[in-house]
Amino acid sequence: MNPCDECPIDDKIYECCGRFPETGETACFTTTDNRTVYACPNLRADGKCGIYENRPYACQAHHCYHYDSTDSIGNGFQALKAQWGSCFY
Ligand code: SF4
Ligand code: SF4
């Protein structure tokens, strides 16, 4: 499983998809619980990248703390976050 598929949208926007890395561009993004936040214009409503196959190198090479701090599939991070809350990161 790819941890990005299960990643909470707030983590995604905070960590990796808050802006388009090549230009810093943002656009209004409406979350499923109806909050409006700024995010990369390519972030789709379902939380996936709209240009995934052609996303910039910066996105492909993004160094994700979730991967780093876990068993490589994200489970460790989610468990730690559940235990310690969002202050963990
Ligand atoms: S790279 Fe990390 S923060 Fe970004 S969607 Fe994937 S798991 Fe979430
Ligand atoms: S281009 Fe795609 S992977 Fe890169 S920041 Fe935007 S939504 Fe995320």
mmCIF file of C-alpha atoms and ligand atoms in Angstrom:
data_model
loop_
_atom_site.group_PDB
_atom_site.id
_atom_site.type_symbol
_atom_site.label_atom_id
_atom_site.label_comp_id
_atom_site.label_asym_id
_atom_site.label_seq_id
_atom_site.Cartn_x
_atom_site.Cartn_y
_atom_site.Cartn_z
ATOM 1 C CA MET A 1 0.000 0.000 0.000
ATOM 2 C CA ASN A 2 1.180 3.509 -0.743
ATOM 3 C CA PRO A 3 0.898 5.603 2.470
ATOM 4 C CA CYS A 4 0.016 8.627 0.343
ATOM 5 C CA ASP A 5 -3.306 6.993 -0.492
ATOM 6 C CA GLU A 6 -4.282 6.869 3.185
ATOM 7 C CA CYS A 7 -2.639 10.108 4.250
ATOM 8 C CA PRO A 8 -5.037 12.542 5.993
ATOM 9 C CA ILE A 9 -5.592 15.631 3.873
ATOM 10 C CA ASP A 10 -4.336 17.983 6.599
ATOM 11 C CA ASP A 11 -1.061 16.063 6.813
ATOM 12 C CA LYS A 12 -0.799 16.094 3.045
ATOM 13 C CA ILE A 13 -1.283 19.843 2.797
ATOM 14 C CA TYR A 14 1.031 20.506 5.734
ATOM 15 C CA GLU A 15 3.789 18.189 4.603
ATOM 16 C CA CYS A 16 3.929 17.974 0.842
ATOM 17 C CA CYS A 17 1.108 19.436 -1.240
ATOM 18 C CA GLY A 18 0.553 22.855 0.291
ATOM 19 C CA ARG A 19 1.945 24.585 -2.791
ATOM 20 C CA PHE A 20 3.298 23.781 -6.236
ATOM 21 C CA PRO A 21 7.018 23.395 -5.532
ATOM 22 C CA GLU A 22 8.306 24.907 -8.767
ATOM 23 C CA THR A 23 6.425 28.191 -8.462
ATOM 24 C CA GLY A 24 5.027 28.310 -4.939
ATOM 25 C CA GLU A 25 1.576 28.702 -6.454
ATOM 26 C CA THR A 26 -1.450 27.926 -4.304
ATOM 27 C CA ALA A 27 -5.173 27.768 -4.894
ATOM 28 C CA CYS A 28 -8.230 27.481 -2.698
ATOM 29 C CA PHE A 29 -8.982 23.881 -1.787
ATOM 30 C CA THR A 30 -12.184 22.730 -0.111
ATOM 31 C CA THR A 31 -11.781 19.798 2.263
ATOM 32 C CA THR A 32 -14.414 17.101 2.621
ATOM 33 C CA ASP A 33 -15.514 18.694 5.897
ATOM 34 C CA ASN A 34 -16.039 21.942 4.021
ATOM 35 C CA ARG A 35 -13.036 23.968 5.127
ATOM 36 C CA THR A 36 -11.329 26.193 2.592
ATOM 37 C CA VAL A 37 -7.540 26.089 2.751
ATOM 38 C CA TYR A 38 -4.667 26.878 0.404
ATOM 39 C CA ALA A 39 -3.023 23.999 -1.417
ATOM 40 C CA CYS A 40 -1.210 23.135 -4.613
ATOM 41 C CA PRO A 41 -3.505 23.853 -7.578
ATOM 42 C CA ASN A 42 -2.931 20.283 -8.795
ATOM 43 C CA LEU A 43 -4.323 18.679 -5.656
ATOM 44 C CA ARG A 44 -7.646 17.085 -6.558
ATOM 45 C CA ALA A 45 -10.728 17.017 -4.361
ATOM 46 C CA ASP A 46 -10.100 13.322 -3.644
ATOM 47 C CA GLY A 47 -6.653 14.185 -2.232
ATOM 48 C CA LYS A 48 -4.698 12.779 -5.164
ATOM 49 C CA CYS A 49 -2.314 14.594 -7.471
ATOM 50 C CA GLY A 50 -3.933 15.663 -10.716
ATOM 51 C CA ILE A 51 -0.634 15.494 -12.600
ATOM 52 C CA TYR A 52 0.859 12.500 -10.826
ATOM 53 C CA GLU A 53 2.492 10.974 -13.924
ATOM 54 C CA ASN A 54 4.077 14.339 -14.800
ATOM 55 C CA ARG A 55 4.601 15.813 -11.340
ATOM 56 C CA PRO A 56 7.841 17.766 -10.911
ATOM 57 C CA TYR A 57 11.007 16.131 -9.658
ATOM 58 C CA ALA A 58 10.646 18.007 -6.370
ATOM 59 C CA CYS A 59 7.408 16.098 -5.759
ATOM 60 C CA GLN A 60 8.901 12.767 -6.792
ATOM 61 C CA ALA A 61 11.918 13.273 -4.531
ATOM 62 C CA HIS A 62 10.004 14.792 -1.610
ATOM 63 C CA HIS A 63 11.526 13.596 1.645
ATOM 64 C CA CYS A 64 8.526 12.592 3.662
ATOM 65 C CA TYR A 65 8.844 12.411 7.416
ATOM 66 C CA HIS A 66 6.015 9.879 7.447
ATOM 67 C CA TYR A 67 8.091 7.369 5.516
ATOM 68 C CA ASP A 68 11.224 8.138 7.447
ATOM 69 C CA SER A 69 9.808 7.628 10.878
ATOM 70 C CA THR A 70 7.879 4.461 10.174
ATOM 71 C CA ASP A 71 8.132 0.984 8.824
ATOM 72 C CA SER A 72 8.158 2.407 5.284
ATOM 73 C CA ILE A 73 4.451 2.016 4.734
ATOM 74 C CA GLY A 74 3.216 4.655 7.141
ATOM 75 C CA ASN A 75 1.773 2.482 9.882
ATOM 76 C CA GLY A 76 4.309 3.462 12.510
ATOM 77 C CA PHE A 77 3.664 7.137 12.013
ATOM 78 C CA GLN A 78 -0.087 6.726 12.265
ATOM 79 C CA ALA A 79 0.288 4.734 15.468
ATOM 80 C CA LEU A 80 2.593 7.320 17.001
ATOM 81 C CA LYS A 81 0.301 10.116 15.938
ATOM 82 C CA ALA A 82 -2.664 8.365 17.518
ATOM 83 C CA GLN A 83 -0.679 8.052 20.727
ATOM 84 C CA TRP A 84 0.869 11.514 20.859
ATOM 85 C CA GLY A 85 -1.472 13.638 18.766
ATOM 86 C CA SER A 86 -0.567 16.063 16.024
ATOM 87 C CA CYS A 87 2.088 17.723 18.207
ATOM 88 C CA PHE A 88 4.186 14.708 17.293
ATOM 89 C CA TYR A 89 5.234 16.420 14.092
HETATM 90 S S1 SF4 B 1 4.393 12.198 0.842
HETATM 91 FE FE1 SF4 B 1 3.968 11.923 3.026
HETATM 92 S S2 SF4 B 1 2.745 13.698 3.673
HETATM 93 FE FE2 SF4 B 1 2.709 13.561 1.421
HETATM 94 S S3 SF4 B 1 0.839 12.418 0.936
HETATM 95 FE FE3 SF4 B 1 2.543 10.950 1.028
HETATM 96 S S4 SF4 B 1 2.528 10.190 3.150
HETATM 97 FE FE4 SF4 B 1 1.326 12.077 3.107
HETATM 98 S S1 SF4 B 2 2.105 18.653 -8.147
HETATM 99 FE FE1 SF4 B 2 0.992 16.970 -7.210
HETATM 100 S S2 SF4 B 2 2.466 15.928 -5.840
HETATM 101 FE FE2 SF4 B 2 3.287 17.961 -6.390
HETATM 102 S S3 SF4 B 2 2.654 19.326 -4.722
HETATM 103 FE FE3 SF4 B 2 1.104 19.461 -6.334
HETATM 104 S S4 SF4 B 2 -0.478 17.938 -5.800
HETATM 105 FE FE4 SF4 B 2 1.371 17.471 -4.611
#
